[in-house]
PDB file of C-alpha atoms in Angstrom:
ATOM      1  CA  UNK A   1       8.132 -68.558  99.030  1.00  0.00           C
ATOM      2  CA  UNK A   2       9.701 -71.821 100.171  1.00  0.00           C
ATOM      3  CA  UNK A   3      10.818 -71.975 103.776  1.00  0.00           C
ATOM      4  CA  UNK A   4      13.780 -73.748 105.337  1.00  0.00           C
ATOM      5  CA  UNK A   5      12.937 -77.479 105.504  1.00  0.00           C
ATOM      6  CA  UNK A   6      11.941 -78.761 108.914  1.00  0.00           C
ATOM      7  CA  UNK A   7      14.376 -80.998 110.750  1.00  0.00           C
ATOM      8  CA  UNK A   8      13.398 -84.676 110.655  1.00  0.00           C
ATOM      9  CA  UNK A   9      15.664 -85.586 113.572  1.00  0.00           C
ATOM     10  CA  UNK A  10      16.354 -83.385 116.572  1.00  0.00           C
ATOM     11  CA  UNK A  11      20.117 -83.018 116.955  1.00  0.00           C
ATOM     12  CA  UNK A  12      21.637 -81.680 120.164  1.00  0.00           C
ATOM     13  CA  UNK A  13      24.754 -82.139 122.268  1.00  0.00           C
ATOM     14  CA  UNK A  14      23.314 -85.169 124.046  1.00  0.00           C
ATOM     15  CA  UNK A  15      22.772 -87.030 120.784  1.00  0.00           C
ATOM     16  CA  UNK A  16      26.258 -86.192 119.544  1.00  0.00           C
ATOM     17  CA  UNK A  17      27.851 -87.276 122.800  1.00  0.00           C
ATOM     18  CA  UNK A  18      26.021 -90.599 122.625  1.00  0.00           C
ATOM     19  CA  UNK A  19      27.207 -91.143 119.050  1.00  0.00           C
ATOM     20  CA  UNK A  20      30.765 -90.294 120.027  1.00  0.00           C
ATOM     21  CA  UNK A  21      30.683 -92.621 123.035  1.00  0.00           C
ATOM     22  CA  UNK A  22      29.511 -95.477 120.820  1.00  0.00           C
ATOM     23  CA  UNK A  23      31.742 -94.876 117.794  1.00  0.00           C
ATOM     24  CA  UNK A  24      34.627 -92.539 118.722  1.00  0.00           C
ATOM     25  CA  UNK A  25      34.922 -92.870 122.498  1.00  0.00           C
ATOM     26  CA  UNK A  26      38.265 -91.083 122.688  1.00  0.00           C
ATOM     27  CA  UNK A  27      36.420 -87.900 121.626  1.00  0.00           C
ATOM     28  CA  UNK A  28      33.341 -88.317 123.815  1.00  0.00           C
ATOM     29  CA  UNK A  29      34.589 -86.181 126.716  1.00  0.00           C
ATOM     30  CA  UNK A  30      35.336 -83.110 124.620  1.00  0.00           C
ATOM     31  CA  UNK A  31      33.217 -79.999 125.231  1.00  0.00           C
ATOM     32  CA  UNK A  32      30.326 -79.875 122.754  1.00  0.00           C
ATOM     33  CA  UNK A  33      28.432 -76.880 121.429  1.00  0.00           C
ATOM     34  CA  UNK A  34      25.922 -76.524 118.583  1.00  0.00           C
ATOM     35  CA  UNK A  35      27.289 -73.684 116.450  1.00  0.00           C
ATOM     36  CA  UNK A  36      24.957 -73.742 113.429  1.00  0.00           C
ATOM     37  CA  UNK A  37      21.864 -75.396 112.037  1.00  0.00           C
ATOM     38  CA  UNK A  38      21.658 -74.962 108.290  1.00  0.00           C
ATOM     39  CA  UNK A  39      19.417 -76.021 105.457  1.00  0.00           C
ATOM     40  CA  UNK A  40      20.798 -79.573 105.554  1.00  0.00           C
ATOM     41  CA  UNK A  41      23.131 -80.092 108.524  1.00  0.00           C
ATOM     42  CA  UNK A  42      23.653 -79.293 112.170  1.00  0.00           C
ATOM     43  CA  UNK A  43      27.220 -78.381 113.122  1.00  0.00           C
ATOM     44  CA  UNK A  44      28.490 -79.205 116.593  1.00  0.00           C
ATOM     45  CA  UNK A  45      31.905 -78.055 117.732  1.00  0.00           C
ATOM     46  CA  UNK A  46      34.057 -80.717 119.440  1.00  0.00           C
ATOM     47  CA  UNK A  47      36.569 -78.968 121.648  1.00  0.00           C
ATOM     48  CA  UNK A  48      38.769 -76.433 119.879  1.00  0.00           C
ATOM     49  CA  UNK A  49      39.912 -78.396 116.828  1.00  0.00           C
ATOM     50  CA  UNK A  50      37.041 -80.508 115.475  1.00  0.00           C
ATOM     51  CA  UNK A  51      33.478 -80.136 114.196  1.00  0.00           C
ATOM     52  CA  UNK A  52      30.738 -82.760 113.793  1.00  0.00           C
ATOM     53  CA  UNK A  53      28.379 -82.370 110.813  1.00  0.00           C
ATOM     54  CA  UNK A  54      25.132 -84.305 111.056  1.00  0.00           C
ATOM     55  CA  UNK A  55      22.268 -84.332 108.535  1.00  0.00           C
ATOM     56  CA  UNK A  56      19.019 -82.998 109.930  1.00  0.00           C
ATOM     57  CA  UNK A  57      16.853 -84.514 107.196  1.00  0.00           C
ATOM     58  CA  UNK A  58      16.942 -87.580 104.961  1.00  0.00           C
ATOM     59  CA  UNK A  59      17.441 -85.651 101.722  1.00  0.00           C
ATOM     60  CA  UNK A  60      20.744 -84.347 103.074  1.00  0.00           C
ATOM     61  CA  UNK A  61      22.077 -87.713 104.213  1.00  0.00           C
ATOM     62  CA  UNK A  62      23.311 -88.741 100.777  1.00  0.00           C
ATOM     63  CA  UNK A  63      25.094 -85.399 100.462  1.00  0.00           C
ATOM     64  CA  UNK A  64      27.256 -86.237 103.475  1.00  0.00           C
ATOM     65  CA  UNK A  65      28.063 -89.561 101.829  1.00  0.00           C
ATOM     66  CA  UNK A  66      29.160 -87.666  98.697  1.00  0.00           C
ATOM     67  CA  UNK A  67      31.609 -85.630 100.768  1.00  0.00           C
ATOM     68  CA  UNK A  68      32.942 -88.752 102.463  1.00  0.00           C
ATOM     69  CA  UNK A  69      33.511 -90.349  99.060  1.00  0.00           C
ATOM     70  CA  UNK A  70      35.092 -87.432  97.240  1.00  0.00           C
ATOM     71  CA  UNK A  71      36.878 -85.055  99.608  1.00  0.00           C
ATOM     72  CA  UNK A  72      39.615 -87.492 100.724  1.00  0.00           C
ATOM     73  CA  UNK A  73      40.611 -87.717  97.052  1.00  0.00           C
ATOM     74  CA  UNK A  74      40.573 -83.989  96.357  1.00  0.00           C
ATOM     75  CA  UNK A  75      41.665 -82.188  99.523  1.00  0.00           C
ATOM     76  CA  UNK A  76      45.408 -82.494  98.942  1.00  0.00           C
ATOM     77  CA  UNK A  77      45.065 -81.160  95.379  1.00  0.00           C
ATOM     78  CA  UNK A  78      43.308 -77.933  96.328  1.00  0.00           C
ATOM     79  CA  UNK A  79      44.941 -74.617  97.347  1.00  0.00           C
ATOM     80  CA  UNK A  80      42.174 -73.712  99.821  1.00  0.00           C
ATOM     81  CA  UNK A  81      41.094 -75.919 102.752  1.00  0.00           C
ATOM     82  CA  UNK A  82      37.926 -78.014 102.415  1.00  0.00           C
ATOM     83  CA  UNK A  83      35.979 -79.959 105.090  1.00  0.00           C
ATOM     84  CA  UNK A  84      37.689 -83.303 104.525  1.00  0.00           C
ATOM     85  CA  UNK A  85      36.292 -85.876 106.987  1.00  0.00           C
ATOM     86  CA  UNK A  86      38.854 -87.006 109.548  1.00  0.00           C
ATOM     87  CA  UNK A  87      36.376 -89.410 111.171  1.00  0.00           C
ATOM     88  CA  UNK A  88      33.241 -91.020 109.742  1.00  0.00           C
ATOM     89  CA  UNK A  89      30.109 -91.774 111.735  1.00  0.00           C
ATOM     90  CA  UNK A  90      27.759 -94.670 110.994  1.00  0.00           C
ATOM     91  CA  UNK A  91      23.964 -94.877 111.184  1.00  0.00           C
ATOM     92  CA  UNK A  92      22.563 -96.347 114.398  1.00  0.00           C
ATOM     93  CA  UNK A  93      19.220 -97.444 115.777  1.00  0.00           C
ATOM     94  CA  UNK A  94      18.778 -93.974 117.296  1.00  0.00           C
ATOM     95  CA  UNK A  95      20.287 -91.841 114.494  1.00  0.00           C
ATOM     96  CA  UNK A  96      19.601 -93.056 110.940  1.00  0.00           C
ATOM     97  CA  UNK A  97      22.323 -91.528 108.739  1.00  0.00           C
ATOM     98  CA  UNK A  98      26.047 -91.277 108.150  1.00  0.00           C
ATOM     99  CA  UNK A  99      27.771 -88.240 109.674  1.00  0.00           C
ATOM    100  CA  UNK A 100      31.240 -86.732 109.665  1.00  0.00           C
ATOM    101  CA  UNK A 101      33.862 -85.192 111.901  1.00  0.00           C
ATOM    102  CA  UNK A 102      36.006 -82.552 110.215  1.00  0.00           C
ATOM    103  CA  UNK A 103      38.682 -80.119 111.353  1.00  0.00           C
ATOM    104  CA  UNK A 104      37.483 -76.821 112.762  1.00  0.00           C
ATOM    105  CA  UNK A 105      38.312 -73.911 110.437  1.00  0.00           C
ATOM    106  CA  UNK A 106      38.050 -70.423 111.865  1.00  0.00           C
ATOM    107  CA  UNK A 107      35.837 -68.003 109.978  1.00  0.00           C
ATOM    108  CA  UNK A 108      32.365 -66.923 108.992  1.00  0.00           C
ATOM    109  CA  UNK A 109      30.383 -67.128 105.735  1.00  0.00           C
ATOM    110  CA  UNK A 110      31.642 -64.718 103.076  1.00  0.00           C
ATOM    111  CA  UNK A 111      28.055 -63.544 102.606  1.00  0.00           C
ATOM    112  CA  UNK A 112      28.558 -61.502 105.791  1.00  0.00           C
ATOM    113  CA  UNK A 113      31.454 -59.541 104.258  1.00  0.00           C
ATOM    114  CA  UNK A 114      31.010 -56.561 101.916  1.00  0.00           C
ATOM    115  CA  UNK A 115      31.405 -57.467  98.245  1.00  0.00           C
ATOM    116  CA  UNK A 116      34.359 -55.119  97.894  1.00  0.00           C
ATOM    117  CA  UNK A 117      36.136 -57.008 100.680  1.00  0.00           C
ATOM    118  CA  UNK A 118      35.447 -60.313  98.925  1.00  0.00           C
ATOM    119  CA  UNK A 119      37.151 -58.985  95.805  1.00  0.00           C
ATOM    120  CA  UNK A 120      40.481 -59.195  97.647  1.00  0.00           C
ATOM    121  CA  UNK A 121      40.521 -62.994  97.427  1.00  0.00           C
ATOM    122  CA  UNK A 122      38.817 -63.433  94.058  1.00  0.00           C
ATOM    123  CA  UNK A 123      42.021 -64.617  92.381  1.00  0.00           C
ATOM    124  CA  UNK A 124      42.568 -67.222  95.098  1.00  0.00           C
ATOM    125  CA  UNK A 125      39.096 -68.637  94.496  1.00  0.00           C
ATOM    126  CA  UNK A 126      39.758 -68.674  90.741  1.00  0.00           C
ATOM    127  CA  UNK A 127      42.873 -70.765  91.337  1.00  0.00           C
ATOM    128  CA  UNK A 128      40.885 -73.056  93.635  1.00  0.00           C
ATOM    129  CA  UNK A 129      38.381 -73.835  90.906  1.00  0.00           C
ATOM    130  CA  UNK A 130      41.117 -74.297  88.333  1.00  0.00           C
ATOM    131  CA  UNK A 131      42.601 -76.956  90.624  1.00  0.00           C
ATOM    132  CA  UNK A 132      39.216 -78.559  91.337  1.00  0.00           C
ATOM    133  CA  UNK A 133      38.078 -78.662  87.709  1.00  0.00           C
ATOM    134  CA  UNK A 134      40.092 -81.678  86.636  1.00  0.00           C
ATOM    135  CA  UNK A 135      38.674 -84.789  84.956  1.00  0.00           C
ATOM    136  CA  UNK A 136      36.469 -86.543  87.492  1.00  0.00           C
ATOM    137  CA  UNK A 137      36.541 -90.175  88.508  1.00  0.00           C
ATOM    138  CA  UNK A 138      33.968 -92.529  86.959  1.00  0.00           C
ATOM    139  CA  UNK A 139      32.165 -92.950  90.299  1.00  0.00           C
ATOM    140  CA  UNK A 140      31.528 -89.222  90.774  1.00  0.00           C
ATOM    141  CA  UNK A 141      28.061 -88.686  92.293  1.00  0.00           C
ATOM    142  CA  UNK A 142      25.311 -87.929  89.798  1.00  0.00           C
ATOM    143  CA  UNK A 143      23.509 -84.608  90.144  1.00  0.00           C
ATOM    144  CA  UNK A 144      20.505 -83.798  87.929  1.00  0.00           C
ATOM    145  CA  UNK A 145      20.654 -80.038  88.531  1.00  0.00           C
ATOM    146  CA  UNK A 146      24.361 -79.118  88.632  1.00  0.00           C
ATOM    147  CA  UNK A 147      27.037 -79.546  85.989  1.00  0.00           C
ATOM    148  CA  UNK A 148      24.449 -80.595  83.405  1.00  0.00           C
ATOM    149  CA  UNK A 149      23.835 -78.992  79.997  1.00  0.00           C
ATOM    150  CA  UNK A 150      21.779 -75.821  80.301  1.00  0.00           C
ATOM    151  CA  UNK A 151      19.326 -77.219  77.774  1.00  0.00           C
ATOM    152  CA  UNK A 152      18.310 -79.870  80.299  1.00  0.00           C
ATOM    153  CA  UNK A 153      17.341 -77.220  82.859  1.00  0.00           C
ATOM    154  CA  UNK A 154      16.130 -74.461  80.553  1.00  0.00           C
ATOM    155  CA  UNK A 155      12.394 -74.911  81.039  1.00  0.00           C
ATOM    156  CA  UNK A 156      12.708 -75.067  84.828  1.00  0.00           C
ATOM    157  CA  UNK A 157      14.913 -71.972  84.812  1.00  0.00           C
ATOM    158  CA  UNK A 158      12.503 -70.069  82.560  1.00  0.00           C
ATOM    159  CA  UNK A 159       9.608 -70.931  84.846  1.00  0.00           C
ATOM    160  CA  UNK A 160      11.568 -69.788  87.907  1.00  0.00           C
ATOM    161  CA  UNK A 161      12.519 -66.484  86.280  1.00  0.00           C
ATOM    162  CA  UNK A 162       8.898 -65.891  85.280  1.00  0.00           C
ATOM    163  CA  UNK A 163       7.817 -65.860  88.939  1.00  0.00           C
ATOM    164  CA  UNK A 164       6.380 -62.393  89.731  1.00  0.00           C
ATOM    165  CA  UNK A 165       8.157 -62.540  93.097  1.00  0.00           C
ATOM    166  CA  UNK A 166      11.574 -62.363  91.378  1.00  0.00           C
ATOM    167  CA  UNK A 167      12.652 -58.699  91.088  1.00  0.00           C
ATOM    168  CA  UNK A 168      13.660 -57.621  87.555  1.00  0.00           C
ATOM    169  CA  UNK A 169      12.634 -61.045  86.299  1.00  0.00           C
ATOM    170  CA  UNK A 170      12.309 -60.001  82.657  1.00  0.00           C
ATOM    171  CA  UNK A 171      15.837 -58.590  82.607  1.00  0.00           C
ATOM    172  CA  UNK A 172      17.247 -61.710  84.272  1.00  0.00           C
ATOM    173  CA  UNK A 173      15.380 -63.888  81.801  1.00  0.00           C
ATOM    174  CA  UNK A 174      16.888 -61.891  78.943  1.00  0.00           C
ATOM    175  CA  UNK A 175      20.394 -62.487  80.336  1.00  0.00           C
ATOM    176  CA  UNK A 176      19.670 -66.195  80.583  1.00  0.00           C
ATOM    177  CA  UNK A 177      18.365 -66.398  77.020  1.00  0.00           C
ATOM    178  CA  UNK A 178      21.275 -64.385  75.637  1.00  0.00           C
ATOM    179  CA  UNK A 179      23.883 -66.678  77.173  1.00  0.00           C
ATOM    180  CA  UNK A 180      22.165 -70.074  77.355  1.00  0.00           C
ATOM    181  CA  UNK A 181      22.349 -70.790  73.634  1.00  0.00           C
ATOM    182  CA  UNK A 182      26.129 -70.807  73.255  1.00  0.00           C
ATOM    183  CA  UNK A 183      28.062 -73.949  72.436  1.00  0.00           C
ATOM    184  CA  UNK A 184      27.405 -76.716  74.951  1.00  0.00           C
ATOM    185  CA  UNK A 185      30.274 -78.071  76.999  1.00  0.00           C
ATOM    186  CA  UNK A 186      32.232 -80.660  75.029  1.00  0.00           C
ATOM    187  CA  UNK A 187      35.169 -81.389  77.306  1.00  0.00           C
ATOM    188  CA  UNK A 188      35.668 -84.222  79.770  1.00  0.00           C
ATOM    189  CA  UNK A 189      33.369 -84.185  82.808  1.00  0.00           C
ATOM    190  CA  UNK A 190      35.332 -82.401  85.532  1.00  0.00           C
ATOM    191  CA  UNK A 191      34.807 -82.288  89.276  1.00  0.00           C
ATOM    192  CA  UNK A 192      32.149 -79.667  90.064  1.00  0.00           C
ATOM    193  CA  UNK A 193      31.475 -78.325  93.565  1.00  0.00           C
ATOM    194  CA  UNK A 194      27.870 -77.576  92.641  1.00  0.00           C
ATOM    195  CA  UNK A 195      26.971 -74.874  95.161  1.00  0.00           C
ATOM    196  CA  UNK A 196      29.786 -72.335  95.723  1.00  0.00           C
ATOM    197  CA  UNK A 197      27.748 -69.299  96.738  1.00  0.00           C
ATOM    198  CA  UNK A 198      28.967 -66.864  99.439  1.00  0.00           C
ATOM    199  CA  UNK A 199      27.308 -68.811 102.268  1.00  0.00           C
ATOM    200  CA  UNK A 200      29.554 -71.772 101.402  1.00  0.00           C
ATOM    201  CA  UNK A 201      32.763 -69.747 101.317  1.00  0.00           C
ATOM    202  CA  UNK A 202      34.439 -69.157 104.675  1.00  0.00           C
ATOM    203  CA  UNK A 203      36.472 -66.050 105.499  1.00  0.00           C
ATOM    204  CA  UNK A 204      38.482 -64.834 108.455  1.00  0.00           C
ATOM    205  CA  UNK A 205      39.710 -61.242 108.672  1.00  0.00           C
ATOM    206  CA  UNK A 206      38.624 -60.780 105.054  1.00  0.00           C
ATOM    207  CA  UNK A 207      40.727 -63.703 103.803  1.00  0.00           C
ATOM    208  CA  UNK A 208      39.323 -66.840 102.194  1.00  0.00           C
ATOM    209  CA  UNK A 209      39.910 -69.717 104.627  1.00  0.00           C
ATOM    210  CA  UNK A 210      37.787 -72.584 103.261  1.00  0.00           C
ATOM    211  CA  UNK A 211      35.346 -73.741 100.599  1.00  0.00           C
ATOM    212  CA  UNK A 212      32.542 -75.620 102.340  1.00  0.00           C
ATOM    213  CA  UNK A 213      29.594 -77.918 101.636  1.00  0.00           C
ATOM    214  CA  UNK A 214      30.512 -80.316  98.863  1.00  0.00           C
ATOM    215  CA  UNK A 215      27.228 -82.217  99.167  1.00  0.00           C
ATOM    216  CA  UNK A 216      26.278 -81.366  95.575  1.00  0.00           C
ATOM    217  CA  UNK A 217      29.666 -82.459  94.198  1.00  0.00           C
ATOM    218  CA  UNK A 218      29.379 -84.072  90.784  1.00  0.00           C
ATOM    219  CA  UNK A 219      31.033 -84.329  87.371  1.00  0.00           C
ATOM    220  CA  UNK A 220      30.174 -82.198  84.359  1.00  0.00           C
ATOM    221  CA  UNK A 221      30.358 -78.662  82.981  1.00  0.00           C
ATOM    222  CA  UNK A 222      32.439 -76.350  85.214  1.00  0.00           C
ATOM    223  CA  UNK A 223      30.298 -73.342  84.223  1.00  0.00           C
ATOM    224  CA  UNK A 224      27.920 -74.135  87.099  1.00  0.00           C
ATOM    225  CA  UNK A 225      30.655 -73.311  89.621  1.00  0.00           C
ATOM    226  CA  UNK A 226      31.932 -70.285  87.734  1.00  0.00           C
ATOM    227  CA  UNK A 227      28.556 -68.590  88.193  1.00  0.00           C
ATOM    228  CA  UNK A 228      29.873 -67.580  91.614  1.00  0.00           C
ATOM    229  CA  UNK A 229      31.796 -64.812  89.834  1.00  0.00           C
ATOM    230  CA  UNK A 230      28.499 -62.876  89.727  1.00  0.00           C
ATOM    231  CA  UNK A 231      27.100 -64.122  93.036  1.00  0.00           C
ATOM    232  CA  UNK A 232      30.211 -63.227  95.043  1.00  0.00           C
ATOM    233  CA  UNK A 233      32.277 -60.429  93.449  1.00  0.00           C
ATOM    234  CA  UNK A 234      32.039 -56.995  91.889  1.00  0.00           C
ATOM    235  CA  UNK A 235      33.347 -56.368  88.376  1.00  0.00           C
ATOM    236  CA  UNK A 236      36.852 -55.802  89.737  1.00  0.00           C
ATOM    237  CA  UNK A 237      36.961 -59.057  91.672  1.00  0.00           C
ATOM    238  CA  UNK A 238      35.276 -60.918  88.834  1.00  0.00           C
ATOM    239  CA  UNK A 239      38.035 -59.819  86.447  1.00  0.00           C
ATOM    240  CA  UNK A 240      40.685 -61.162  88.836  1.00  0.00           C
ATOM    241  CA  UNK A 241      38.712 -64.395  89.268  1.00  0.00           C
ATOM    242  CA  UNK A 242      38.418 -64.913  85.492  1.00  0.00           C
ATOM    243  CA  UNK A 243      42.100 -64.204  84.840  1.00  0.00           C
ATOM    244  CA  UNK A 244      43.258 -66.499  87.656  1.00  0.00           C
ATOM    245  CA  UNK A 245      41.043 -69.319  86.428  1.00  0.00           C
ATOM    246  CA  UNK A 246      41.893 -68.863  82.740  1.00  0.00           C
ATOM    247  CA  UNK A 247      45.668 -68.642  83.224  1.00  0.00           C
ATOM    248  CA  UNK A 248      46.125 -71.320  85.887  1.00  0.00           C
ATOM    249  CA  UNK A 249      48.718 -74.025  85.369  1.00  0.00           C
ATOM    250  CA  UNK A 250      46.788 -77.198  84.517  1.00  0.00           C
ATOM    251  CA  UNK A 251      49.821 -79.453  84.240  1.00  0.00           C
ATOM    252  CA  UNK A 252      48.878 -82.954  85.299  1.00  0.00           C
ATOM    253  CA  UNK A 253      45.143 -82.513  84.718  1.00  0.00           C
ATOM    254  CA  UNK A 254      45.122 -83.679  81.051  1.00  0.00           C
ATOM    255  CA  UNK A 255      43.217 -80.499  80.167  1.00  0.00           C
ATOM    256  CA  UNK A 256      44.515 -78.390  77.261  1.00  0.00           C
ATOM    257  CA  UNK A 257      46.192 -75.001  77.577  1.00  0.00           C
ATOM    258  CA  UNK A 258      43.648 -72.213  77.367  1.00  0.00           C
ATOM    259  CA  UNK A 259      40.918 -74.449  78.817  1.00  0.00           C
ATOM    260  CA  UNK A 260      39.597 -71.757  81.148  1.00  0.00           C
ATOM    261  CA  UNK A 261      39.513 -68.910  78.644  1.00  0.00           C
ATOM    262  CA  UNK A 262      36.717 -70.174  76.400  1.00  0.00           C
ATOM    263  CA  UNK A 263      34.116 -67.428  75.823  1.00  0.00           C
ATOM    264  CA  UNK A 264      31.325 -70.006  75.674  1.00  0.00           C
ATOM    265  CA  UNK A 265      32.307 -71.277  79.120  1.00  0.00           C
ATOM    266  CA  UNK A 266      31.861 -67.833  80.652  1.00  0.00           C
ATOM    267  CA  UNK A 267      28.597 -67.252  78.793  1.00  0.00           C
ATOM    268  CA  UNK A 268      27.223 -70.474  80.253  1.00  0.00           C
ATOM    269  CA  UNK A 269      28.467 -69.347  83.675  1.00  0.00           C
ATOM    270  CA  UNK A 270      26.561 -66.084  83.283  1.00  0.00           C
ATOM    271  CA  UNK A 271      23.412 -67.994  82.324  1.00  0.00           C
ATOM    272  CA  UNK A 272      23.784 -70.161  85.435  1.00  0.00           C
ATOM    273  CA  UNK A 273      24.245 -67.013  87.517  1.00  0.00           C
ATOM    274  CA  UNK A 274      20.941 -65.617  86.208  1.00  0.00           C
ATOM    275  CA  UNK A 275      19.257 -68.879  87.142  1.00  0.00           C
ATOM    276  CA  UNK A 276      20.757 -68.867  90.634  1.00  0.00           C
ATOM    277  CA  UNK A 277      19.713 -65.265  91.162  1.00  0.00           C
ATOM    278  CA  UNK A 278      16.178 -66.587  90.788  1.00  0.00           C
ATOM    279  CA  UNK A 279      16.840 -69.433  93.223  1.00  0.00           C
ATOM    280  CA  UNK A 280      18.084 -67.072  95.922  1.00  0.00           C
ATOM    281  CA  UNK A 281      15.225 -64.655  95.286  1.00  0.00           C
ATOM    282  CA  UNK A 282      12.810 -67.518  95.963  1.00  0.00           C
ATOM    283  CA  UNK A 283      14.200 -67.824  99.500  1.00  0.00           C
ATOM    284  CA  UNK A 284      14.719 -64.129 100.176  1.00  0.00           C
ATOM    285  CA  UNK A 285      11.806 -63.921 102.628  1.00  0.00           C
ATOM    286  CA  UNK A 286      13.271 -66.707 104.769  1.00  0.00           C
ATOM    287  CA  UNK A 287      16.892 -65.641 105.053  1.00  0.00           C
ATOM    288  CA  UNK A 288      18.355 -62.118 104.822  1.00  0.00           C
ATOM    289  CA  UNK A 289      21.653 -63.576 103.569  1.00  0.00           C
ATOM    290  CA  UNK A 290      19.895 -65.209 100.624  1.00  0.00           C
ATOM    291  CA  UNK A 291      18.092 -61.962  99.891  1.00  0.00           C
ATOM    292  CA  UNK A 292      21.437 -60.136  99.859  1.00  0.00           C
ATOM    293  CA  UNK A 293      22.998 -62.701  97.508  1.00  0.00           C
ATOM    294  CA  UNK A 294      20.032 -62.422  95.144  1.00  0.00           C
ATOM    295  CA  UNK A 295      20.213 -58.622  95.152  1.00  0.00           C
ATOM    296  CA  UNK A 296      23.974 -58.628  94.575  1.00  0.00           C
ATOM    297  CA  UNK A 297      23.731 -61.134  91.718  1.00  0.00           C
ATOM    298  CA  UNK A 298      20.996 -59.095  90.017  1.00  0.00           C
ATOM    299  CA  UNK A 299      23.058 -55.952  90.252  1.00  0.00           C
ATOM    300  CA  UNK A 300      26.197 -57.616  88.902  1.00  0.00           C
ATOM    301  CA  UNK A 301      24.349 -59.276  86.036  1.00  0.00           C
ATOM    302  CA  UNK A 302      22.293 -56.249  85.039  1.00  0.00           C
ATOM    303  CA  UNK A 303      24.102 -53.094  86.157  1.00  0.00           C
ATOM    304  CA  UNK A 304      27.830 -53.769  86.566  1.00  0.00           C
ATOM    305  CA  UNK A 305      30.526 -52.267  84.370  1.00  0.00           C
ATOM    306  CA  UNK A 306      31.278 -55.574  82.670  1.00  0.00           C
ATOM    307  CA  UNK A 307      27.668 -56.321  81.651  1.00  0.00           C
ATOM    308  CA  UNK A 308      27.460 -57.429  78.043  1.00  0.00           C
TER     309      UNK A 308
END
């Protein structure tokens, strides 16, 4: 099983304070505290209202640049807060990558909430994606693994789902095959978050407070994002999510009425969900939250009332 990548640069409060003193001196005296170190970034709280996000490895550095490019354009259009940069940090001789300062948003990852509690805000997330999935700008970041036609990823997905370490792999593979051969996406490339699993959804008191981590943002088929219906919700929440997305007002997006109700779209989403269940299973030994997401997705894809 793959482990969490090692940090290539050690990030602590002293480094952040030095960066602030050099680039944003009016913030340099704020209290600093490392609050999280994830797969890609270290998060350092700046006082009570701000958060610094710094890449911990080179592969993540371009993802921060994607957020800095795209989120200022999208934040005002979305009904749920996102980590729009309010300050941008530059590479230096002692820290090699761009970094961001964003507003602090209270909450914790939705993966820590029971699935039944997450169902309460499923419709709100459906409306969020309806607002996000509008025709993308020509300079949208390219992403070879998100928003692309399923046919381009099919062999990789089949190989992942054949791994003996993936529980119920044959059943997941059957779901993928059943739904991966529907009509390919033929609409305009829309903005795609790329990674909206429950660790990237923030909640506070069982309410959705933010959608995080737009590093994989790209343009393409929205079905990739809609896979979260199986990763995040039960059948009840998924129904609310689907209805909210399918019936959302898309005035001003140039997308046709009924855009979100296409059966092929939701079949592709289910195929992506089967693939992602395999991805999370591959990291289950390293992170209990990933193991829980993988288990939940398997159950929803294979055992839930709306399985078809």
